[in-house]
PDB file of C-alpha atoms and ligand atoms in Angstrom:
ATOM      1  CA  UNK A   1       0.000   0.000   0.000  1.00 67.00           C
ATOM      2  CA  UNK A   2       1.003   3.548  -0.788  1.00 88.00           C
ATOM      3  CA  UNK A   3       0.844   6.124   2.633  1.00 96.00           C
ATOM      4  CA  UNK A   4       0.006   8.465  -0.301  1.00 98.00           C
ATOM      5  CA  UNK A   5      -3.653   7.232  -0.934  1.00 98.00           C
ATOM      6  CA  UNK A   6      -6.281   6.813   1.573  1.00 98.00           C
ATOM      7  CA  UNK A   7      -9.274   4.410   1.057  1.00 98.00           C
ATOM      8  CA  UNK A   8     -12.617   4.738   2.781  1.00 98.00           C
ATOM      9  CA  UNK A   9     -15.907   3.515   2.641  1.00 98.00           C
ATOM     10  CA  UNK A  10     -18.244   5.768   3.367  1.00 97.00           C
ATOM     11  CA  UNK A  11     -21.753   3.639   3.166  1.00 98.00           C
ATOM     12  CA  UNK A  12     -21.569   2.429  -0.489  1.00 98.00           C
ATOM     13  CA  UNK A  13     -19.097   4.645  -1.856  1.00 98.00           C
ATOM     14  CA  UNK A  14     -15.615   3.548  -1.862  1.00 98.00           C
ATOM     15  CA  UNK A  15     -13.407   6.887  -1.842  1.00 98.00           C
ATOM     16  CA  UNK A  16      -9.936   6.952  -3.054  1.00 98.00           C
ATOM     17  CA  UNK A  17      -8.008   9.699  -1.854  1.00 98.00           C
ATOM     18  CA  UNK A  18      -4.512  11.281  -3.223  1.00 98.00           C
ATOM     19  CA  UNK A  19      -3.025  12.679  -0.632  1.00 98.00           C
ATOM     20  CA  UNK A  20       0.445  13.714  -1.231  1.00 98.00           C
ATOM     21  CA  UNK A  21      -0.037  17.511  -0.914  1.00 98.00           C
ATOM     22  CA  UNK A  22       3.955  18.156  -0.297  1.00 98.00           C
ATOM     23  CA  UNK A  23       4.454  17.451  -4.353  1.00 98.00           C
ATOM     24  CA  UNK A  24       0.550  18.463  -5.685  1.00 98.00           C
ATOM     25  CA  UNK A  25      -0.450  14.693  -5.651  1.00 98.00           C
ATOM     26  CA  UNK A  26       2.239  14.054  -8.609  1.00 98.00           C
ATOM     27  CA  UNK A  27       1.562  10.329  -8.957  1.00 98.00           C
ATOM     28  CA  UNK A  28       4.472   7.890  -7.842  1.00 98.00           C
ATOM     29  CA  UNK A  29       4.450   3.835  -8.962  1.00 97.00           C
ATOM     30  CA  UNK A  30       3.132   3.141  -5.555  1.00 97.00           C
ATOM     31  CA  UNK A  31       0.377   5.397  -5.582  1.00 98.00           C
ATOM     32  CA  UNK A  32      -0.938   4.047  -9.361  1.00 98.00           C
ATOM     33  CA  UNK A  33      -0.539   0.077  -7.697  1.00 98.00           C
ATOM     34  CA  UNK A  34      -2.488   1.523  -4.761  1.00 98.00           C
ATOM     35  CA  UNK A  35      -5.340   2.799  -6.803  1.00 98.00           C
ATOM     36  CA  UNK A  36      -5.480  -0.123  -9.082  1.00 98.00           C
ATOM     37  CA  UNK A  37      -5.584  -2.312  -5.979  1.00 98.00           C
ATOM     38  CA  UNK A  38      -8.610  -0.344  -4.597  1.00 98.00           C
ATOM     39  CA  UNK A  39     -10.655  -0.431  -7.971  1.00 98.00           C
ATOM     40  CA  UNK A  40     -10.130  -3.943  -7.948  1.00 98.00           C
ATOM     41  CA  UNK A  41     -11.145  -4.840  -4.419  1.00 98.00           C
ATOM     42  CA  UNK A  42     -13.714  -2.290  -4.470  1.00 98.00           C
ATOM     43  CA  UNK A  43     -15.443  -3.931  -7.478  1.00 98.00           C
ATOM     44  CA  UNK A  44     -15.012  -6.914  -5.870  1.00 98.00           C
ATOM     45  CA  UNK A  45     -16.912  -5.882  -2.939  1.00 98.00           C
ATOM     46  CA  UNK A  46     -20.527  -6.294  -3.535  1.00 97.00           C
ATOM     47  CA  UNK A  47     -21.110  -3.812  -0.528  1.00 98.00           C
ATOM     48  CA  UNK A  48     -19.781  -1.097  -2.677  1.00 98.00           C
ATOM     49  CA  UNK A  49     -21.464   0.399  -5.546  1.00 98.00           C
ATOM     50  CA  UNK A  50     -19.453   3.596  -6.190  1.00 98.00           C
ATOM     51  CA  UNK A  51     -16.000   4.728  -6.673  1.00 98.00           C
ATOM     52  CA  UNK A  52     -15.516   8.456  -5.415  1.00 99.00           C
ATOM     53  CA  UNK A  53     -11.782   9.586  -6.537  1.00 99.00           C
ATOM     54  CA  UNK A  54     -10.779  13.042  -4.849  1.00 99.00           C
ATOM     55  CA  UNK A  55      -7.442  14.537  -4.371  1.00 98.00           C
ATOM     56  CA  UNK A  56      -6.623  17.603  -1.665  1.00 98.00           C
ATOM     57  CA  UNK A  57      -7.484  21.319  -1.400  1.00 98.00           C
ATOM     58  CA  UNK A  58      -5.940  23.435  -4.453  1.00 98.00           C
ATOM     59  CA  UNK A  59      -4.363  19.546  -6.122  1.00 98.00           C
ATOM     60  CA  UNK A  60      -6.351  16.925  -7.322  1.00 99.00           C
ATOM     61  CA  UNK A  61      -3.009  15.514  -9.379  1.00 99.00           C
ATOM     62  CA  UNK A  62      -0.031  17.280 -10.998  1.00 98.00           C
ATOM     63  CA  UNK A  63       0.329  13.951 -12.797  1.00 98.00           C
ATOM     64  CA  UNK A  64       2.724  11.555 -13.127  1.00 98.00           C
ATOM     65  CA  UNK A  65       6.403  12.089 -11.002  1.00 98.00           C
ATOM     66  CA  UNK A  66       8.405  14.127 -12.529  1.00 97.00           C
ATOM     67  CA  UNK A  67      10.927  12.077 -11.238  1.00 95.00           C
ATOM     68  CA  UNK A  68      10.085   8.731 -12.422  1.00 96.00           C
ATOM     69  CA  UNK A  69       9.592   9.742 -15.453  1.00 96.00           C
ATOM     70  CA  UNK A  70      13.209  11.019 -15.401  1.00 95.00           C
ATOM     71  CA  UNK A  71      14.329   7.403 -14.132  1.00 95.00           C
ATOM     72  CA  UNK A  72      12.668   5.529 -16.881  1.00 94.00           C
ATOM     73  CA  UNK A  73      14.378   8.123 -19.522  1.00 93.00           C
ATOM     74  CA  UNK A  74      17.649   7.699 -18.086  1.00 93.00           C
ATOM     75  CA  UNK A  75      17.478   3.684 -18.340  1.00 91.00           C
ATOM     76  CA  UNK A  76      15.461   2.348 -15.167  1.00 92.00           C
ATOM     77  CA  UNK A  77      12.506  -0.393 -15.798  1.00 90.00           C
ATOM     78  CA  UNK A  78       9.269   0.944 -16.134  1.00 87.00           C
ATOM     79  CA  UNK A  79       7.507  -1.357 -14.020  1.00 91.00           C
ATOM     80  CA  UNK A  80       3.772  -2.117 -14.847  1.00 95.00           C
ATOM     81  CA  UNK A  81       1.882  -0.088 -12.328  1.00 97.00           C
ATOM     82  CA  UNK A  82       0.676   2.549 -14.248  1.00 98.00           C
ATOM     83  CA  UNK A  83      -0.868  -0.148 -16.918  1.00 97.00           C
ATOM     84  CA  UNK A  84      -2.507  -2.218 -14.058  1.00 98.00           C
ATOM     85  CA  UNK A  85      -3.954   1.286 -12.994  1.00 98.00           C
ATOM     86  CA  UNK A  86      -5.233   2.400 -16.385  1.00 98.00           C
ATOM     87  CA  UNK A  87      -6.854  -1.681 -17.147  1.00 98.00           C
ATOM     88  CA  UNK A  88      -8.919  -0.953 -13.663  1.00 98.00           C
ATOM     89  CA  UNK A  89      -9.626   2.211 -14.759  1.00 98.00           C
ATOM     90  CA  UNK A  90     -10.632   1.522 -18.100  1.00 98.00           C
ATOM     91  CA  UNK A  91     -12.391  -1.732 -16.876  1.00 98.00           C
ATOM     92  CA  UNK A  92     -14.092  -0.788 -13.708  1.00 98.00           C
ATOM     93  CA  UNK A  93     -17.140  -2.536 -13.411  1.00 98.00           C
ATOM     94  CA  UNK A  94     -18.608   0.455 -10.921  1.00 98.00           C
ATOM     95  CA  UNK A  95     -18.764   3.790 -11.580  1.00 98.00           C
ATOM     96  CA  UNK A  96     -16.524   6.165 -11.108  1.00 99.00           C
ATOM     97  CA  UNK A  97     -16.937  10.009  -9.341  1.00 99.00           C
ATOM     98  CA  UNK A  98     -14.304  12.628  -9.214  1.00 99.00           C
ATOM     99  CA  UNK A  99     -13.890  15.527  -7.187  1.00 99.00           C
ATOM    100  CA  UNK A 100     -11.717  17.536  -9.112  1.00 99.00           C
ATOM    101  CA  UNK A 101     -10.079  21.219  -6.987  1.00 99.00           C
ATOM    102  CA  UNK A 102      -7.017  23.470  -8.752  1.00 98.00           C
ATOM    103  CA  UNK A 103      -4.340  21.149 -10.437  1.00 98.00           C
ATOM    104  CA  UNK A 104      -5.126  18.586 -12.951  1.00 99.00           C
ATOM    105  CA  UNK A 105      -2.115  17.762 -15.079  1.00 98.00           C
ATOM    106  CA  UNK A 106      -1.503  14.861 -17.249  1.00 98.00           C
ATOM    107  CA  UNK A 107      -3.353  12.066 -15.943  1.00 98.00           C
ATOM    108  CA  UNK A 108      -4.649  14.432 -13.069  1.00 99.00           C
ATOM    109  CA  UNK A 109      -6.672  15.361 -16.736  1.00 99.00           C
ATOM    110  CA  UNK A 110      -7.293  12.105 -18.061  1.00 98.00           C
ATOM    111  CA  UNK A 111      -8.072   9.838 -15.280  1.00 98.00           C
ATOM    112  CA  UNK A 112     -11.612  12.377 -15.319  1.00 98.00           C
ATOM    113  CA  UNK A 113     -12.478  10.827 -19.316  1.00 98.00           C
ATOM    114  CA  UNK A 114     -12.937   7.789 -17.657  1.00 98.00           C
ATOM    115  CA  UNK A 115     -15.448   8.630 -14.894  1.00 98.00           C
ATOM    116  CA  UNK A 116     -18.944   8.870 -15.130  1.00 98.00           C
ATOM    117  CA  UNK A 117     -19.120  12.281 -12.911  1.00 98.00           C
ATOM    118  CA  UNK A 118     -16.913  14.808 -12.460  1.00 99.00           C
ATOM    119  CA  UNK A 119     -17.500  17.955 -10.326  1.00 99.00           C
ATOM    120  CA  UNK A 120     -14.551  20.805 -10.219  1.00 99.00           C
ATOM    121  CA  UNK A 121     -14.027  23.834  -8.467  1.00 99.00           C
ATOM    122  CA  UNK A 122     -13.954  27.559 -10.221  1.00 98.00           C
ATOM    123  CA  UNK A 123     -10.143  27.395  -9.806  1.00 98.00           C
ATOM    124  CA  UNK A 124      -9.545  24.201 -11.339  1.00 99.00           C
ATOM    125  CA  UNK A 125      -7.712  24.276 -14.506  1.00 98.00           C
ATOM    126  CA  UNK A 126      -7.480  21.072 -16.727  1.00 99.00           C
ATOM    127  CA  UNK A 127      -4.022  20.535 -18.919  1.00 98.00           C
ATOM    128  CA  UNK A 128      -2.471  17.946 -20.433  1.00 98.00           C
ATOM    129  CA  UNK A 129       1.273  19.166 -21.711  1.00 98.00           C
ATOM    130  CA  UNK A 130       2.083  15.540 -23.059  1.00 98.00           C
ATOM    131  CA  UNK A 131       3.136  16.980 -26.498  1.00 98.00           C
ATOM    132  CA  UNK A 132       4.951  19.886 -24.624  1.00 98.00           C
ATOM    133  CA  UNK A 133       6.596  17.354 -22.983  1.00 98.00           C
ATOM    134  CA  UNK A 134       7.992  15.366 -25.968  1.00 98.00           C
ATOM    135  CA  UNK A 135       5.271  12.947 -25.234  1.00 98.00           C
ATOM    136  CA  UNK A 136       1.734  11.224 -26.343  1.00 98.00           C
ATOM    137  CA  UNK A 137      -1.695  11.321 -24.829  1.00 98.00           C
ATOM    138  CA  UNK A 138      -1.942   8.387 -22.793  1.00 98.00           C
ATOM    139  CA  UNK A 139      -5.216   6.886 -20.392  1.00 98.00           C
ATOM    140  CA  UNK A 140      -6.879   6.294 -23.807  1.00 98.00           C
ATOM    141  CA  UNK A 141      -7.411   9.922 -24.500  1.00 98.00           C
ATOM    142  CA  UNK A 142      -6.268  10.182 -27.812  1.00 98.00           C
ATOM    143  CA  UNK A 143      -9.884   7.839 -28.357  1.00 98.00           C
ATOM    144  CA  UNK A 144     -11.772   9.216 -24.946  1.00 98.00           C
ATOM    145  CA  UNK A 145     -11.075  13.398 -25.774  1.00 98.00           C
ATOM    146  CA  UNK A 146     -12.050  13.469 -29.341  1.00 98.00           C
ATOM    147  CA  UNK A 147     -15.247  11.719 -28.896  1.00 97.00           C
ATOM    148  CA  UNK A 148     -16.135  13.582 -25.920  1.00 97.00           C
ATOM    149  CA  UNK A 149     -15.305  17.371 -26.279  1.00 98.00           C
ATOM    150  CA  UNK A 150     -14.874  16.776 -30.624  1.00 98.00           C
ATOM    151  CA  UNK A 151     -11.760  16.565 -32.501  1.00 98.00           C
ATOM    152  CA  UNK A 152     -11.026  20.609 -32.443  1.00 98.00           C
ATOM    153  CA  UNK A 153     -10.810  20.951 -28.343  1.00 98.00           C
ATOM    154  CA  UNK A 154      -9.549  17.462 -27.906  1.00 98.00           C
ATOM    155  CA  UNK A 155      -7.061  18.718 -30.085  1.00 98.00           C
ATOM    156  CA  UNK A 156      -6.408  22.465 -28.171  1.00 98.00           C
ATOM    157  CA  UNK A 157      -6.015  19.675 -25.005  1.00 98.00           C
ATOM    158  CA  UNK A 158      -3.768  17.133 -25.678  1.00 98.00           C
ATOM    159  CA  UNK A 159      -1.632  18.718 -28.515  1.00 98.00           C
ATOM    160  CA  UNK A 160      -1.541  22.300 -28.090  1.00 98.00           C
ATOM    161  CA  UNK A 161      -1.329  21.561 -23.826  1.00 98.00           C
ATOM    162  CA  UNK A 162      -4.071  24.557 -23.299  1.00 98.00           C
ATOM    163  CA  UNK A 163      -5.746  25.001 -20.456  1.00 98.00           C
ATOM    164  CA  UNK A 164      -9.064  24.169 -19.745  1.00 98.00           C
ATOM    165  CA  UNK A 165     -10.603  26.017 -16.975  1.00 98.00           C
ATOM    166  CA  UNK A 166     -13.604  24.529 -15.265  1.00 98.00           C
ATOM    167  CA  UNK A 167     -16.189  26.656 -16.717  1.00 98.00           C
ATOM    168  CA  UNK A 168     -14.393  25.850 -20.644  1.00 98.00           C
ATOM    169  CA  UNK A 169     -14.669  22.118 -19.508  1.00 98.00           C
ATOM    170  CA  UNK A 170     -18.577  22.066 -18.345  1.00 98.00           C
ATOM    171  CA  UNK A 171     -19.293  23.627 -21.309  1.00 98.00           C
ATOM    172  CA  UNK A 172     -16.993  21.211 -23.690  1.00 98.00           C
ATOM    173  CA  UNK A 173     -18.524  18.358 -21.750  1.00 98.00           C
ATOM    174  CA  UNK A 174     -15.254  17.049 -19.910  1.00 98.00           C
ATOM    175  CA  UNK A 175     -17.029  17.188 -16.726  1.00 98.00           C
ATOM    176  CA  UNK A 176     -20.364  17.246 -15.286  1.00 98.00           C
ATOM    177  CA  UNK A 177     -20.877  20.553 -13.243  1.00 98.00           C
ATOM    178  CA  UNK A 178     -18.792  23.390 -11.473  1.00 99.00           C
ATOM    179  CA  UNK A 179     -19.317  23.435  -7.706  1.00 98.00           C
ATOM    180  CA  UNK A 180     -17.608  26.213  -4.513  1.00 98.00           C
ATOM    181  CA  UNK A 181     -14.682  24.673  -3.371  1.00 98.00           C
ATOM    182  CA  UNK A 182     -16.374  24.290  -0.084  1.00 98.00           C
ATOM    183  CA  UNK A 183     -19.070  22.445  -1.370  1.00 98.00           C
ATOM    184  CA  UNK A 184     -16.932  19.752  -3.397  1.00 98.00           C
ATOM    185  CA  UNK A 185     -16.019  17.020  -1.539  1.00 98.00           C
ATOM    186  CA  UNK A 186     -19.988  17.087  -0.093  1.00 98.00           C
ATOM    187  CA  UNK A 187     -21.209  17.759  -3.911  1.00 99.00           C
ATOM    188  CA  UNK A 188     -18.786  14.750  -5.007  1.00 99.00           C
ATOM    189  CA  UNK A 189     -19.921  12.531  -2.518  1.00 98.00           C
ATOM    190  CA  UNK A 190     -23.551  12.908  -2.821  1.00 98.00           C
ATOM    191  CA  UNK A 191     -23.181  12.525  -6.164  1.00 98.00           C
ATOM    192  CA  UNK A 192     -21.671   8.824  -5.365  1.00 98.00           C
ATOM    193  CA  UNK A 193     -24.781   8.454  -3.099  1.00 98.00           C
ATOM    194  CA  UNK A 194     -27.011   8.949  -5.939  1.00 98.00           C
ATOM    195  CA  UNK A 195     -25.435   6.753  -7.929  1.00 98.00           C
ATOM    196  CA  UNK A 196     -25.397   4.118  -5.644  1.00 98.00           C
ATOM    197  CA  UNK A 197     -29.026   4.688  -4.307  1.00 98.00           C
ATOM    198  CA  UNK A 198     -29.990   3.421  -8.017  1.00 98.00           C
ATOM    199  CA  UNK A 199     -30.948  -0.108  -8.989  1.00 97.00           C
ATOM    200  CA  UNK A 200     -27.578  -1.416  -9.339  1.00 96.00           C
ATOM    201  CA  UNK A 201     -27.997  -4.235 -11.852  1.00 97.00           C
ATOM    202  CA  UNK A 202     -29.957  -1.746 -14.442  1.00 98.00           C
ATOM    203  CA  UNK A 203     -27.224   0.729 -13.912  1.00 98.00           C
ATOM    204  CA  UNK A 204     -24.674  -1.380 -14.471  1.00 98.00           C
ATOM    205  CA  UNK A 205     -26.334  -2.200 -17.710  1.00 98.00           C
ATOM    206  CA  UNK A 206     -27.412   1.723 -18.497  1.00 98.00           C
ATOM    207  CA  UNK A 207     -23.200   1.599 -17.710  1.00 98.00           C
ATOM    208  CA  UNK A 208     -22.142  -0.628 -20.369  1.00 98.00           C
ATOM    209  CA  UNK A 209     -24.281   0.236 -22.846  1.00 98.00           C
ATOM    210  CA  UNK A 210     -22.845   3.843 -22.620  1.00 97.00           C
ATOM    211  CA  UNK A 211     -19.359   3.029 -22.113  1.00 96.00           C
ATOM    212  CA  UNK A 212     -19.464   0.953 -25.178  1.00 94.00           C
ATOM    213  CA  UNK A 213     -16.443  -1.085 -26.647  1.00 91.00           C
ATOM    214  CA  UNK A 214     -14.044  -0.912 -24.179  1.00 95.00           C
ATOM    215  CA  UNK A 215     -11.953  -3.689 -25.958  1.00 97.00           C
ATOM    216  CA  UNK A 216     -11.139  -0.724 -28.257  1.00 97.00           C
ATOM    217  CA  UNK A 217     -10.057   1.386 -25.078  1.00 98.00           C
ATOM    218  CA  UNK A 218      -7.882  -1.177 -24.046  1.00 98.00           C
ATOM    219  CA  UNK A 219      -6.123  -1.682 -27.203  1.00 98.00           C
ATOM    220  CA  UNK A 220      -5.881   2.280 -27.793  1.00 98.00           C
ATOM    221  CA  UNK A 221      -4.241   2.803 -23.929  1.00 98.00           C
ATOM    222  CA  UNK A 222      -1.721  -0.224 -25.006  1.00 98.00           C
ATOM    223  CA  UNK A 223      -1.100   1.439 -28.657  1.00 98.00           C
ATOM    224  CA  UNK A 224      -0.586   4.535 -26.874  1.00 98.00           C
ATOM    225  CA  UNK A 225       1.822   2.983 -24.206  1.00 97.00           C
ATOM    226  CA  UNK A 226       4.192   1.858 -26.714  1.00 97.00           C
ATOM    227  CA  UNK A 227       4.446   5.711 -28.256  1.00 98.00           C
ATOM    228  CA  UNK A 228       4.880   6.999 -24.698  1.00 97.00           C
ATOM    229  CA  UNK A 229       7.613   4.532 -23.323  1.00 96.00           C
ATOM    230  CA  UNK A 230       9.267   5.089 -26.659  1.00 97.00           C
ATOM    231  CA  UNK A 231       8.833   8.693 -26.248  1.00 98.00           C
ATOM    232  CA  UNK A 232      10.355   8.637 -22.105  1.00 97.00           C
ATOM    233  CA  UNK A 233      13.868   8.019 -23.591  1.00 96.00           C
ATOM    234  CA  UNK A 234      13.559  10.822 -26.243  1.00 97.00           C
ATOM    235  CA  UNK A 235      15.616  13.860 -26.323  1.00 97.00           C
ATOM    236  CA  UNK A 236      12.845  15.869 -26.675  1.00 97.00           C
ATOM    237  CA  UNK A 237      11.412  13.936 -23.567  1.00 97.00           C
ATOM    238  CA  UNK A 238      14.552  14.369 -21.166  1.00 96.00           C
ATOM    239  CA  UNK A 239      14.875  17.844 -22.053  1.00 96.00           C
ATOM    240  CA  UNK A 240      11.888  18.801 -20.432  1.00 96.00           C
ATOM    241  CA  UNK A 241      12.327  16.698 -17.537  1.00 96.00           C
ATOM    242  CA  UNK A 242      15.560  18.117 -17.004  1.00 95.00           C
ATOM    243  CA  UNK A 243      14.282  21.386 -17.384  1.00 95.00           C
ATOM    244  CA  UNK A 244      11.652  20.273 -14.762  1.00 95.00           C
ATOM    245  CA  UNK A 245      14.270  19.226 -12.320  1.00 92.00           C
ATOM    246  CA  UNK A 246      16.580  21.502 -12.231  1.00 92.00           C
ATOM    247  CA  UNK A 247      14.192  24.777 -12.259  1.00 89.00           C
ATOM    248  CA  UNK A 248      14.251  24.876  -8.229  1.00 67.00           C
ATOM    249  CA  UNK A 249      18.017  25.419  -8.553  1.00 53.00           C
ATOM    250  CA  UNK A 250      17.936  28.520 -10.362  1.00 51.00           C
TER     251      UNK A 250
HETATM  252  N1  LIG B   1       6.256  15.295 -10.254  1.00 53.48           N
HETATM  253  C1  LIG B   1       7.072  15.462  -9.190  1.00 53.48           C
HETATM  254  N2  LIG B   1       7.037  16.532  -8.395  1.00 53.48           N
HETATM  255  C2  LIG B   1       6.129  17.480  -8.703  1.00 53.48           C
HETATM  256  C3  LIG B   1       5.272  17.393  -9.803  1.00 53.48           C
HETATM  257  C4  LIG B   1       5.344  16.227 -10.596  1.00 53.48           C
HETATM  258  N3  LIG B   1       4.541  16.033 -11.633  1.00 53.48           N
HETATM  259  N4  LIG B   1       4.489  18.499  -9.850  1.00 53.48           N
HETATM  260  C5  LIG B   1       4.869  19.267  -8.810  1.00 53.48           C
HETATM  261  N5  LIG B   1       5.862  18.653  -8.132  1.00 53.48           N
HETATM  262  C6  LIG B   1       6.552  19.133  -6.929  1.00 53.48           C
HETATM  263  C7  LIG B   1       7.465  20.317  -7.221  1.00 53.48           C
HETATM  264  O1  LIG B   1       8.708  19.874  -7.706  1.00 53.48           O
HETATM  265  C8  LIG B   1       7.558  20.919  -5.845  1.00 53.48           C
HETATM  266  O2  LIG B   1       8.427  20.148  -5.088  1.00 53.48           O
HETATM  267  P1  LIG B   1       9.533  20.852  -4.124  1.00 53.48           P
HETATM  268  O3  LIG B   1       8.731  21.751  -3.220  1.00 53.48           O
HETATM  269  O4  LIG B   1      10.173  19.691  -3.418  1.00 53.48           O
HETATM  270  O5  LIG B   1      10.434  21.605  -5.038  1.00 53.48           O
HETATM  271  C9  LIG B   1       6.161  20.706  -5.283  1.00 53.48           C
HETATM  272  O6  LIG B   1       5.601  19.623  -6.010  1.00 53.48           O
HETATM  273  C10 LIG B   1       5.253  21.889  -5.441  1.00 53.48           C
HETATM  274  O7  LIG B   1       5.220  22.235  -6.823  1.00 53.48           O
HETATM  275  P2  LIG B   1       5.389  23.733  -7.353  1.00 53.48           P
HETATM  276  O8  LIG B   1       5.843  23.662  -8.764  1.00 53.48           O
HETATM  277  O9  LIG B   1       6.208  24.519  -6.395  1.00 53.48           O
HETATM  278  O10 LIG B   1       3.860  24.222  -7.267  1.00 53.48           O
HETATM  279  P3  LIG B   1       3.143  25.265  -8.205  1.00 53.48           P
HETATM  280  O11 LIG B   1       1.786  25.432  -7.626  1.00 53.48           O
HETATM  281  O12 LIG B   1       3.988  26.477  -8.445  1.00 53.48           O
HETATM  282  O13 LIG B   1       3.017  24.531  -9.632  1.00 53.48           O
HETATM  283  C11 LIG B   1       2.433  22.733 -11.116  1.00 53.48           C
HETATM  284  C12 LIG B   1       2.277  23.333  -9.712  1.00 53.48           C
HETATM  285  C13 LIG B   1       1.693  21.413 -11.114  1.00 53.48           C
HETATM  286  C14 LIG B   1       1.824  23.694 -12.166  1.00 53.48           C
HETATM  287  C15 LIG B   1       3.931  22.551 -11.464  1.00 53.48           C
HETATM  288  O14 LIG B   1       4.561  21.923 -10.349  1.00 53.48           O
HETATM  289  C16 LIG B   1       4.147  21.674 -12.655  1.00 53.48           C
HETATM  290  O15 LIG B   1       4.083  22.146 -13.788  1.00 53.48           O
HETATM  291  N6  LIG B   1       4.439  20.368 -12.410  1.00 53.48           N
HETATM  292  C17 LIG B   1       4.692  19.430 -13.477  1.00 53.48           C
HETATM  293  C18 LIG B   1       3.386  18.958 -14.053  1.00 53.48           C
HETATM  294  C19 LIG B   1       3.608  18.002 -15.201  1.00 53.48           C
HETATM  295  O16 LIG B   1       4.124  18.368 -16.224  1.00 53.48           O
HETATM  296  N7  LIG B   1       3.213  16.712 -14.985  1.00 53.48           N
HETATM  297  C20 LIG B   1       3.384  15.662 -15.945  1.00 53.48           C
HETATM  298  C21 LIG B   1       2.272  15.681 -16.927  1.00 53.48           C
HETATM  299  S1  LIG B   1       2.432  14.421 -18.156  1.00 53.48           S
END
């Protein structure tokens, strides 16, 4: 287990908590196998019928570690815990809610395309700088973006890195509604009580029937995983990781 995420049940929700405020809840390899073990268990558990995802006051993620990212470009093994996450994302038999408040980088972006609800504060701001990055969409977003907010703004997201503040996402469709910081992690979780106060075999069908193919999402996160790991040991890639790193020092 990771110290950085916090599970809960709360009733029938299940919340999963990112907690590592010191760094913006940037993601480490622990924290993905500790999320991926939660979605499992918690679809496992017929006591629980929702999966609430939140992170902490001002960061929900700043995405992935900067500095495992650097470790995989500079010749360490990759390790498979961000694939286990993104197959229990991708294939979570529940549905998902996210509380979404200020940063939302990279996957702290596209972890939100795959959940059924997401509520965000005025101050969050949505960006994905994978191309900015010398990398590739990942979480299936390349397939997810497009076919929710249209090829044009999926576009402005994932290759141009803009930001999309909460109001511009609510109105693209990335997310379901913009809610007072105070009143997010109450908004978020009543949301997850709705949910689960529903008929949960005709939901589950509603679900699937909306979610679709999601032997095509799986195969589009694995075609996009080969671009990306490729992409880690790029110069373009360890440029901008370097750049990360070392901008404290100047
Ligand atoms: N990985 C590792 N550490 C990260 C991080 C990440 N993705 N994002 C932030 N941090 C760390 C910072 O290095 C800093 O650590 P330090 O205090 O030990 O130096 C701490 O979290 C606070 O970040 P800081 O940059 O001071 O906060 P900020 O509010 O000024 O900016 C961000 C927040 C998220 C805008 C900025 O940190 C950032 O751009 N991070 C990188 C995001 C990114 O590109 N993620 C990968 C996407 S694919």
């Amino acid at each position: 287990m990771s110290e950085h995420i916090q599970v809960e049940r709360n009733g029938a929700v299940q919340l999963i908590r990112m907690n590592r405020p010191e760094k913006k809840n940037a993601i480490t390899r622990a924290m993905y196998a500790a999320m991926a073990r939660a979605l499992a268990e918690g679809d496992a558990d017929e006591s629980v019928r929702v999966h609430l995802i939140l992170g902490v006051a001002g960061a929900f993620s700043s995405g992935n570690d900067m500095a495992d990212f650097m470790a995989v470009a500079t010749g360490a093994e990759g390790g498979t815990e961000v694939y286990d996450f993104l197959m229990a994302l991708a294939g979570a038999a529940k549905p998902i809610v996210s509380g979404v408040d200020g940063i939302a980088v990279g996957i702290g972006t596209t972890i939100n395309l795959h959940c059924d609800l997401t509520l965000a504060t005025p101050r969050t701001e949505f960006r994905t700088p994978f191309v900015d990055l010398g990398l590739v969409p990942e979480a299936g977003s390349s397939l997810l973006a497009p076919a929710i907010v249209g090829r044009q703004q999926a576009f402005a997201l994932l290759a141009l890195g803009e930001g999309f503040s909460a109001e511009r996402a609510k109105a693209a469709g990335l997310i379901y509604d913009v809610v007072a910081e105070d009143e997010l992690e109450a908004a978020a979780l009543a949301a997850a009580e709705r949910i689960a106060s529903k008929p949960p075999e005709a939901l589950k069908i509603a679900r699937d029937l909306m979610l679709g193919d999601r032997a095509a999402l799986v195969a589009r996160i694995k075609e996009e995983g080969v671009h990306f790991r490729a992409r880690l040991k790029s110069d373009e890639a360890r440029n901008a990781f370097m750049a990360f790193m070392s901008r404290k020092k100047g």
